[in-house]
PDB file of C-alpha atoms in Angstrom:
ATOM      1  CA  UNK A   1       0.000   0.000   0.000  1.00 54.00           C
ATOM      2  CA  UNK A   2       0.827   3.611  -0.669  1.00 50.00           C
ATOM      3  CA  UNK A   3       1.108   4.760   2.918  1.00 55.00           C
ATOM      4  CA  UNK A   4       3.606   1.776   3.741  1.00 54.00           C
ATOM      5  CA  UNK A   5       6.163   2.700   0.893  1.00 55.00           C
ATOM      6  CA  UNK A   6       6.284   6.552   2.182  1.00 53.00           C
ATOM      7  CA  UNK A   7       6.729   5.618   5.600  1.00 55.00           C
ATOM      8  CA  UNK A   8       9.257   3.208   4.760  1.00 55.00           C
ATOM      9  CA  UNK A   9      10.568   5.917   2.398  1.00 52.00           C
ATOM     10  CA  UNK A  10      10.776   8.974   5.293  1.00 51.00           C
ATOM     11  CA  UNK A  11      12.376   6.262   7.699  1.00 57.00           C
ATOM     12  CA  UNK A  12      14.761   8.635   9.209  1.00 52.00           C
ATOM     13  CA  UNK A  13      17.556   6.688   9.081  1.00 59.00           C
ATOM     14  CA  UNK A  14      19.590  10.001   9.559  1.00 61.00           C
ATOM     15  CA  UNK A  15      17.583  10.874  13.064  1.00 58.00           C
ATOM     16  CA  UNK A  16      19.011   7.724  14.555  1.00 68.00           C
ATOM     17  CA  UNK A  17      22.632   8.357  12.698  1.00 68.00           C
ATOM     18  CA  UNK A  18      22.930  11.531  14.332  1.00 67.00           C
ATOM     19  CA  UNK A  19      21.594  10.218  17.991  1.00 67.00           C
ATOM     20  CA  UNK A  20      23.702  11.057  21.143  1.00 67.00           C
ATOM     21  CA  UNK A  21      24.604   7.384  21.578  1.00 59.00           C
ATOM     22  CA  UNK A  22      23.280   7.659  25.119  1.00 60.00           C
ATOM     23  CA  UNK A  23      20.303   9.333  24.411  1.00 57.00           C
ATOM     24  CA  UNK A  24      16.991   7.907  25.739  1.00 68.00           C
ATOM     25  CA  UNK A  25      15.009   9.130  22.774  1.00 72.00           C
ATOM     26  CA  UNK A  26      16.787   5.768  21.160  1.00 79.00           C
ATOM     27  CA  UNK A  27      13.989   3.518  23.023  1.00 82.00           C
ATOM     28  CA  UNK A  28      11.084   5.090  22.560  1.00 78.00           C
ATOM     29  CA  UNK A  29      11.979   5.949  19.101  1.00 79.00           C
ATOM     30  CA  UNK A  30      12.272   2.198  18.308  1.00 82.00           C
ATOM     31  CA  UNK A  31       8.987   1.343  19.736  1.00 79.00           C
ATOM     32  CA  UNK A  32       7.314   4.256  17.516  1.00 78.00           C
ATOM     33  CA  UNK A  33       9.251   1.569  14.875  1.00 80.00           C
ATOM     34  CA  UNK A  34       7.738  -1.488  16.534  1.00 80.00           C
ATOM     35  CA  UNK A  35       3.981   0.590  16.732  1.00 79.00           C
ATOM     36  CA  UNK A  36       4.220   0.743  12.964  1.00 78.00           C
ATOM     37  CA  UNK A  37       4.742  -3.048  12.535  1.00 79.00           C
ATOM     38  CA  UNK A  38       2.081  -3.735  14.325  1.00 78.00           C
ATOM     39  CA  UNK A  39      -0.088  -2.535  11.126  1.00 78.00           C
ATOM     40  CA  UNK A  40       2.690  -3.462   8.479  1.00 77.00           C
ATOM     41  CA  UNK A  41       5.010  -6.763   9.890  1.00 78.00           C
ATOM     42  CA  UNK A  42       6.988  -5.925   6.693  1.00 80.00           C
ATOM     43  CA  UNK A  43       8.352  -2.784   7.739  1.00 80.00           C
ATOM     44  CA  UNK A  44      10.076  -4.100  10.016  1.00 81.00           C
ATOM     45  CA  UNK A  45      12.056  -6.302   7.791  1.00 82.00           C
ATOM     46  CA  UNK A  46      12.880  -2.952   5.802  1.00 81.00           C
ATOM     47  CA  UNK A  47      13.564  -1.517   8.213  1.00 82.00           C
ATOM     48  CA  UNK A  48      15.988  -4.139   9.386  1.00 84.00           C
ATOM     49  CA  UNK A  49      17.483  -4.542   6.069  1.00 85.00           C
ATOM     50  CA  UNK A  50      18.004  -0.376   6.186  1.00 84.00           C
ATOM     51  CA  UNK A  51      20.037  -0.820   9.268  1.00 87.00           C
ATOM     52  CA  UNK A  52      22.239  -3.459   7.804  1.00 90.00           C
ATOM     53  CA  UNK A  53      22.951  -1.478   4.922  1.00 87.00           C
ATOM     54  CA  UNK A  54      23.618   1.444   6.861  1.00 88.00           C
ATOM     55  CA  UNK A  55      25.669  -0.311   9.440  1.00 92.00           C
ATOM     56  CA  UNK A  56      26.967  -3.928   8.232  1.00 92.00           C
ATOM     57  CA  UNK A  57      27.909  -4.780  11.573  1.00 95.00           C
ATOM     58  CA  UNK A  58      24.632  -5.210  12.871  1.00 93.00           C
ATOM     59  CA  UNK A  59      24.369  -8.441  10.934  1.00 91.00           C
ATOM     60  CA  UNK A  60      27.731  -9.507  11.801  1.00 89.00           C
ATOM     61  CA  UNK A  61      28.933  -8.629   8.887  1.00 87.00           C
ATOM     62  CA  UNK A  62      33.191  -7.342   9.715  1.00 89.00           C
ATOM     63  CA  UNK A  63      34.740  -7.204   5.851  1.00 86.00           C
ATOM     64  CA  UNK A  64      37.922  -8.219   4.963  1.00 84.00           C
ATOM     65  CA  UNK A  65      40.225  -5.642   2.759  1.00 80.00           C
ATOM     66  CA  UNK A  66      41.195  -8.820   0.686  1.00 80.00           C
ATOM     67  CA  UNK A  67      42.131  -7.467  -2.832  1.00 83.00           C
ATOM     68  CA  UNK A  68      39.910  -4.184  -2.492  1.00 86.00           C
ATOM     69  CA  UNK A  69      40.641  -0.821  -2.863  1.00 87.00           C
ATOM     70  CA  UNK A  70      40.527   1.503   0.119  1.00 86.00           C
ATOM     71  CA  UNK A  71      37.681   3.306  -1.405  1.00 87.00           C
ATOM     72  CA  UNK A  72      35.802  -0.011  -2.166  1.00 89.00           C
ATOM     73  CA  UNK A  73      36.712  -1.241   1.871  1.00 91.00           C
ATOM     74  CA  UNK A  74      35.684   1.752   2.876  1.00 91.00           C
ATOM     75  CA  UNK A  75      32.263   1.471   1.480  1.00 90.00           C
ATOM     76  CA  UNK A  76      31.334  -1.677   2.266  1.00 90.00           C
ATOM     77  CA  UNK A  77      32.386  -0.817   5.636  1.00 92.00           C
ATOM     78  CA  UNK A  78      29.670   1.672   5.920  1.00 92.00           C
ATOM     79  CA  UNK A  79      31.329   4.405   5.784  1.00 93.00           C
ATOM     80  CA  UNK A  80      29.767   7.790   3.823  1.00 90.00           C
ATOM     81  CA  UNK A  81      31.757   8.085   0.266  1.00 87.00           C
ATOM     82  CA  UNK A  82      31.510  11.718  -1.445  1.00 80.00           C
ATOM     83  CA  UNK A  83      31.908  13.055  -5.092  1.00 75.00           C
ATOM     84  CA  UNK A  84      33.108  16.248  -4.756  1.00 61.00           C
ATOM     85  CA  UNK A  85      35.905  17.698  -2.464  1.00 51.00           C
ATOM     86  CA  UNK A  86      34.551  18.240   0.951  1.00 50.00           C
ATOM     87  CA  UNK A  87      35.496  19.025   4.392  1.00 51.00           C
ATOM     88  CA  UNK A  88      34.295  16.657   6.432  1.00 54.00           C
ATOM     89  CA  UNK A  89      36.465  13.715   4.777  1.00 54.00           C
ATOM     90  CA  UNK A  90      39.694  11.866   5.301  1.00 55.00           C
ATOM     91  CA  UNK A  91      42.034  13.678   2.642  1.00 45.00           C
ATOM     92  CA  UNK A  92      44.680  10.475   3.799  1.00 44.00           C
ATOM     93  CA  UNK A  93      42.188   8.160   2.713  1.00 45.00           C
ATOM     94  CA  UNK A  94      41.770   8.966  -0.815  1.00 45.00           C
ATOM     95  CA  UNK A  95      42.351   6.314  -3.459  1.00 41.00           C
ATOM     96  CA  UNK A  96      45.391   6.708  -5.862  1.00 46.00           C
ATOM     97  CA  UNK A  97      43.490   5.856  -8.653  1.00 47.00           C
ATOM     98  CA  UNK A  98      43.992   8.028 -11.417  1.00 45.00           C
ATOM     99  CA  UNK A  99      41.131   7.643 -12.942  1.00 51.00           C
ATOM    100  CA  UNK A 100      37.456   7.365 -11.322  1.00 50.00           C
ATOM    101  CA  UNK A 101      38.556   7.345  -7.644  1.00 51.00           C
ATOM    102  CA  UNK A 102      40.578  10.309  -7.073  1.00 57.00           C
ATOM    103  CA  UNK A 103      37.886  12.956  -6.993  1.00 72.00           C
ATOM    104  CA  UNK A 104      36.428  10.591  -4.350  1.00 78.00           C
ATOM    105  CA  UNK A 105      36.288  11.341  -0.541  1.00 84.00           C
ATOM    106  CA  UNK A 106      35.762   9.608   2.403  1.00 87.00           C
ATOM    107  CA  UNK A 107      34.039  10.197   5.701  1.00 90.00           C
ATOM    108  CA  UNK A 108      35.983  10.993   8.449  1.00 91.00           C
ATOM    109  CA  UNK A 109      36.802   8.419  10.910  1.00 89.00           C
ATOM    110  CA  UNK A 110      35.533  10.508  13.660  1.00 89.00           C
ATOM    111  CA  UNK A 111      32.553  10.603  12.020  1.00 90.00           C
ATOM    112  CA  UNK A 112      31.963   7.219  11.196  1.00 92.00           C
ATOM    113  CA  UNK A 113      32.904   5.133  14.502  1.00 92.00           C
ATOM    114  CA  UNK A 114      29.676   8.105  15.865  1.00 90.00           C
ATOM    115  CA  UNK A 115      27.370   7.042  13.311  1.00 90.00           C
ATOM    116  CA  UNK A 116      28.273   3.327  14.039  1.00 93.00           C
ATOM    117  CA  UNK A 117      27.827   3.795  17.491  1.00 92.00           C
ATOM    118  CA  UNK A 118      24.069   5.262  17.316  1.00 90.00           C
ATOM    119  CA  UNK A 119      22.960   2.935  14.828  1.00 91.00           C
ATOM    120  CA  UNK A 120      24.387  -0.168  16.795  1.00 93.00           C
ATOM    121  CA  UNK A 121      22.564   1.422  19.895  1.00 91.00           C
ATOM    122  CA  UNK A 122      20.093   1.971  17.924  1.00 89.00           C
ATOM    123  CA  UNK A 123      19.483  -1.381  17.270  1.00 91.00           C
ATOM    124  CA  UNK A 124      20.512  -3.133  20.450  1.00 91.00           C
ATOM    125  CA  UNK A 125      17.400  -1.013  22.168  1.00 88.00           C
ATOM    126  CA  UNK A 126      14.908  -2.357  19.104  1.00 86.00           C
ATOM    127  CA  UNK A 127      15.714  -6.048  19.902  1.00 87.00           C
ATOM    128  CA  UNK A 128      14.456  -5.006  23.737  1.00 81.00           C
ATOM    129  CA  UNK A 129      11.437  -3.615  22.268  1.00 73.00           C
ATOM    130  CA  UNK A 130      10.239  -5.664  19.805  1.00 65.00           C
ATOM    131  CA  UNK A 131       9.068  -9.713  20.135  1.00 64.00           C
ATOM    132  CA  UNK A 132       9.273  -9.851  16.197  1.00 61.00           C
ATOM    133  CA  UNK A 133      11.116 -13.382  14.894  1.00 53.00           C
ATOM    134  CA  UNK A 134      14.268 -12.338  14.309  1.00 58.00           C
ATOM    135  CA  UNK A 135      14.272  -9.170  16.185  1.00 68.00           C
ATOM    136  CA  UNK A 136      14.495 -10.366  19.545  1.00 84.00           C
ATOM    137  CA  UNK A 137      16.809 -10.319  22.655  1.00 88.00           C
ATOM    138  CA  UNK A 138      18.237 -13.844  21.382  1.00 91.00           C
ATOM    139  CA  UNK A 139      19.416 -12.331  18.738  1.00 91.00           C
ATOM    140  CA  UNK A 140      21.305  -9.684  20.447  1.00 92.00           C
ATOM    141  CA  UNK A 141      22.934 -12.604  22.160  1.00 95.00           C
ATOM    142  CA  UNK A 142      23.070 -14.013  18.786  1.00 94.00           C
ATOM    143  CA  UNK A 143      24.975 -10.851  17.677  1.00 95.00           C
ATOM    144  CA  UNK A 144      27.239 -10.633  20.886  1.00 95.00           C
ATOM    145  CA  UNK A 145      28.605 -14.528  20.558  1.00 93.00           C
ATOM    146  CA  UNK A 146      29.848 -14.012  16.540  1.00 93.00           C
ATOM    147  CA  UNK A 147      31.057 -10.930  17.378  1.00 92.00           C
ATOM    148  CA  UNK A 148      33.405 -12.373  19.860  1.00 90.00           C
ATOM    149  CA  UNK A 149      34.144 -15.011  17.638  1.00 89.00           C
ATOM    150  CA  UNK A 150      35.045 -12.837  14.090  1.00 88.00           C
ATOM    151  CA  UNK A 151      38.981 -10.857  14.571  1.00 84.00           C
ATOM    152  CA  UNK A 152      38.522  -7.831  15.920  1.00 84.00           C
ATOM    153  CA  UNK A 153      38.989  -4.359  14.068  1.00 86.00           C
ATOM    154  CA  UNK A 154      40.051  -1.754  15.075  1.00 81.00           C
ATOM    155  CA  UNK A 155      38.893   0.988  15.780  1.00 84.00           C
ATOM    156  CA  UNK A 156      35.629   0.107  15.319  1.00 91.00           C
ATOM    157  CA  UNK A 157      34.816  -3.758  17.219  1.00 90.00           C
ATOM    158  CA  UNK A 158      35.281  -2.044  20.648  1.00 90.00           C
ATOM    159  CA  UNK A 159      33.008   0.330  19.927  1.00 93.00           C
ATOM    160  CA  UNK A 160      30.225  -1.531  19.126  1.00 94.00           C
ATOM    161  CA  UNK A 161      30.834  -3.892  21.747  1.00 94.00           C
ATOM    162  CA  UNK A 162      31.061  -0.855  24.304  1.00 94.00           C
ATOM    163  CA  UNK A 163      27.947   0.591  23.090  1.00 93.00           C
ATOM    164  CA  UNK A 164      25.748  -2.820  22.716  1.00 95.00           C
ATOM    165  CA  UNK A 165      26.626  -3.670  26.474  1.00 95.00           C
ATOM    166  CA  UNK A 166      25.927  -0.622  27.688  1.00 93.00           C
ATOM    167  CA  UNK A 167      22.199  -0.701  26.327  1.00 92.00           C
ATOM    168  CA  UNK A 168      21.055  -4.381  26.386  1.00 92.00           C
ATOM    169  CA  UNK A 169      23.655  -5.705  28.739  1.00 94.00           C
ATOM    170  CA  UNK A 170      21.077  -5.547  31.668  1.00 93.00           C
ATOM    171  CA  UNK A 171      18.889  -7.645  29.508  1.00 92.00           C
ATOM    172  CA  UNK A 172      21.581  -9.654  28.523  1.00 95.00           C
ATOM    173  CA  UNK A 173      22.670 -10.609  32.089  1.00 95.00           C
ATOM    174  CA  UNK A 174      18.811 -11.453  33.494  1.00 93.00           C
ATOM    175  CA  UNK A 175      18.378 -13.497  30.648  1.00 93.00           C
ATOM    176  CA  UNK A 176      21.788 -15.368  30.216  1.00 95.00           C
ATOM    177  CA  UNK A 177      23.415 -14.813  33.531  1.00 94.00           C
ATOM    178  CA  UNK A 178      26.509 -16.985  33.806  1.00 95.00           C
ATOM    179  CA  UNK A 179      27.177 -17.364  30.141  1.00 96.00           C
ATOM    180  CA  UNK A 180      26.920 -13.497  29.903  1.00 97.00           C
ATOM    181  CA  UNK A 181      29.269 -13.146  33.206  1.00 97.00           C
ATOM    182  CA  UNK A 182      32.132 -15.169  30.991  1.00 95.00           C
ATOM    183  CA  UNK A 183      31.963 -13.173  27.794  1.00 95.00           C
ATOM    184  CA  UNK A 184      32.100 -10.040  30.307  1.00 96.00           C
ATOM    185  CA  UNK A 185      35.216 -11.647  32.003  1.00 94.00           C
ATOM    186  CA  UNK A 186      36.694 -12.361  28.244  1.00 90.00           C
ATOM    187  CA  UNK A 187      36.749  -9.053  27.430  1.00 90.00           C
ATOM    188  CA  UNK A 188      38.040  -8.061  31.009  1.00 90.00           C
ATOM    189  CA  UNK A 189      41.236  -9.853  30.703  1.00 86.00           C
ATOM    190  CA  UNK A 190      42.145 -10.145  26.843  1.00 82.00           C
ATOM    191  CA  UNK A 191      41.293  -6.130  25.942  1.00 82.00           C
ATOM    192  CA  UNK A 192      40.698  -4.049  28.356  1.00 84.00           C
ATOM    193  CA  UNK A 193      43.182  -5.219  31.175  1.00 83.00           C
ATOM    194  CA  UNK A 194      45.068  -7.387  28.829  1.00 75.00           C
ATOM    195  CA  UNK A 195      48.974  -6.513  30.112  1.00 74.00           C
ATOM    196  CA  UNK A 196      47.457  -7.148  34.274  1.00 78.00           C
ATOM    197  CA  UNK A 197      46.625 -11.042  32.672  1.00 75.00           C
ATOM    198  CA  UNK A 198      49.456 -11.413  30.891  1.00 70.00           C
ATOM    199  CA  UNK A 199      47.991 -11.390  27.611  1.00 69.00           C
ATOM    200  CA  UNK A 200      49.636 -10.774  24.212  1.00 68.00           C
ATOM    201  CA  UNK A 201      49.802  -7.091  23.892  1.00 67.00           C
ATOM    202  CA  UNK A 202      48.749  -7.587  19.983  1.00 67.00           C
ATOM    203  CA  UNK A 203      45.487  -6.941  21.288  1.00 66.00           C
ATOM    204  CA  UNK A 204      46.324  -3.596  22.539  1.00 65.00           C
ATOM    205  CA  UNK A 205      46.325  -2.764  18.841  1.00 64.00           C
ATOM    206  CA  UNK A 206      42.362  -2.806  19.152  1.00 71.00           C
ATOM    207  CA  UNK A 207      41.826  -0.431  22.050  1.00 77.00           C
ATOM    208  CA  UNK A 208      44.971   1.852  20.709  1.00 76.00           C
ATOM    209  CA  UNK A 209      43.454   3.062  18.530  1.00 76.00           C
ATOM    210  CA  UNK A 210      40.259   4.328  19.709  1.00 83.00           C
ATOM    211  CA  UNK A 211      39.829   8.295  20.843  1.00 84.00           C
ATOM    212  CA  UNK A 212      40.779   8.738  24.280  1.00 86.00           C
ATOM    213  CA  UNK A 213      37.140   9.199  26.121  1.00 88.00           C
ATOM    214  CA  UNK A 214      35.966   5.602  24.510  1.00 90.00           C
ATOM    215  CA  UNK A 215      38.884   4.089  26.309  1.00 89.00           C
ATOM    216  CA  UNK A 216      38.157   5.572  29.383  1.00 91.00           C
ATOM    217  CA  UNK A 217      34.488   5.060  29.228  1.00 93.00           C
ATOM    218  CA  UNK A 218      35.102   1.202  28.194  1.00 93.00           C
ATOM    219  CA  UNK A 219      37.638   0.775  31.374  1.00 92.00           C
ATOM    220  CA  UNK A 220      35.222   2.385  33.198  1.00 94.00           C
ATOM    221  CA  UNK A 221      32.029   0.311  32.156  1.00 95.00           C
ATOM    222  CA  UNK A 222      33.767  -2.869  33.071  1.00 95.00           C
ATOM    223  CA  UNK A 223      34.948  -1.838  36.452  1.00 94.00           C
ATOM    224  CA  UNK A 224      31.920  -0.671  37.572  1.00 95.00           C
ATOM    225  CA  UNK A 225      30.503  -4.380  36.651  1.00 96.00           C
ATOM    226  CA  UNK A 226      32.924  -5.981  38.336  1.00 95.00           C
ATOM    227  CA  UNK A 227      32.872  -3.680  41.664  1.00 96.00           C
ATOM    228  CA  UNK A 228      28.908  -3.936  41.807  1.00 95.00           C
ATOM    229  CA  UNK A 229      29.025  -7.487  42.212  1.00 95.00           C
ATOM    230  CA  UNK A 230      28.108  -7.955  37.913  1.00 96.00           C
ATOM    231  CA  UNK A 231      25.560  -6.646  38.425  1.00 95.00           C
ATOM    232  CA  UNK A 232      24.565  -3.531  34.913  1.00 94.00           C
ATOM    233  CA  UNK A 233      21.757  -0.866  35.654  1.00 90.00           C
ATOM    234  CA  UNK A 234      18.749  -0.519  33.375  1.00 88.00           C
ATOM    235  CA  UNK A 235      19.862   1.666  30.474  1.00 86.00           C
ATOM    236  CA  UNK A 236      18.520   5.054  30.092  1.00 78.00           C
ATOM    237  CA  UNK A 237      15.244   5.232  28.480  1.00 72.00           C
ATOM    238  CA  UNK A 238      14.468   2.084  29.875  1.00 63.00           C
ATOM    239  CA  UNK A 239      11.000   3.576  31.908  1.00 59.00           C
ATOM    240  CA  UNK A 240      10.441   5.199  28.263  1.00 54.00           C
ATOM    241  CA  UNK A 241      10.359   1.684  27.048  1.00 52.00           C
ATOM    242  CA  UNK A 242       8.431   0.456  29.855  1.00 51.00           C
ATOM    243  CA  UNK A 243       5.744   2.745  29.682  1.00 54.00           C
ATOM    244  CA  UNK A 244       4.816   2.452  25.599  1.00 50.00           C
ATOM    245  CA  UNK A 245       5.267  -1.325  25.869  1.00 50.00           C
ATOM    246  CA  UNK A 246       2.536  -0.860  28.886  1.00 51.00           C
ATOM    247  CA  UNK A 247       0.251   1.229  26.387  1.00 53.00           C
ATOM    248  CA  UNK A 248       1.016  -0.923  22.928  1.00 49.00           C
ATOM    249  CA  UNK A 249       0.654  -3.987  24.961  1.00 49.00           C
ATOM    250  CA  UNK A 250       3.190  -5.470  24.063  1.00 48.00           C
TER     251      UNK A 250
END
């Protein structure tokens, strides 16, 4: 129907892009997404599919460079590609290419690890709003396991990580407990505290290379687990949540 192509159309994809990663608006913003499949189950599938191409990751997706160039990495990587020469791109990262790629520019890296960060919350507060196959907090654990399981890359695998704790990691923990507890002790010793274990410092490589308040907030996060008996607070937004789930009934 007409109405379901323009609201799939005006999804505003760059509303949750530009999200303060710890904003609460993420929550109740993905239950006005959930409200809408109610009335059309395939938007949500779009919708889905929208996220995935915006943001790879969220399906576990973590490219290789392989044979590529770094424009055609880039992009599959998610990251914003422009025609024209432009401020807000990596000047380093243009491709050598003579021909069709050197007017190209890339997104800044800045940039890029923030967009990644509000779509992956984004999406980590969707699966705690929605009990849509496939959309589920399983499949946040789902997400979580391969995750741990594909080679890290930096800068970006931290950050996602970080940011997908720190929103369905309460949910996470009720639902998994001790098999949560051991990824959260993984991380613990092999990244964040990896020279107090004794572990090789090639994985210092992943945390190097993140900004400066992402380290500290990551360090931070996992302390406080650990000091608070594991126990994770509700995320912010989570009453938000509470209270439309109480009026959609769902």
């Amino acid at each position: 129907p007409l109405l379901f192509l323009l609201l799939l159309y005006f999804f505003p994809q760059g509303r949750i892009e530009s999200m303060d990663p710890g904003a609460k608006d993420k929550f109740s913003f993905s239950y006005l997404v959930i409200g809408i499949g109610v009335k059309f189950p395939e938007f949500l599938e779009l919708v889905r599919a929208k996220l995935e191409n915006a943001c790879p990751y969220i399906a576990a997706v973590f490219p290789k460079r392989l044979k590529l160039s770094p424009i055609e990495y880039k992009q599959i990587c998610g990251y914003d590609i422009y025609t024209d020469s432009d401020d807000d791109s990596d000047d380093e990262l243009n491709s050598d290419d003579e021909d069709s790629e050197k007017k190209m520019k890339i997104e800044r890296n800045s940039q890029y690890i923030a967009r990644m960060d509000a779509l992956i919350g984004f999406y980590a507060a969707f699966l705690q709003s929605s009990s849509s196959a496939g959309c589920q907090i399983e499949d946040g654990w789902k997400w979580l396991s391969r995750t741990m399981q594909t080679e890290p890359l930096r800068p970006i695998t931290p950050v996602l990580v970080y940011r997908f704790l720190t929103v369905a990691g309460h949910k996470l923990l009720r639902t998994y407990q001790g098999q949560f507890h051991k990824i959260m002790v993984y991380i613990f010793k092999n990244f964040v505290e990896y020279e107090k274990y004794g572990v090789s410092k090639a994985n210092a490589v992943v945390l190097d290379a993140l900004p400066v308040h992402y380290k500290a907030n990551i360090k931070s996060f996992f302390e406080t687990y650990f000091q608070s008996g594991n126990k994770l607070p509700p995320p912010d937004g989570s009453i938000i949540r509470s209270q439309i789930a109480d009026r959609l009934g769902t």
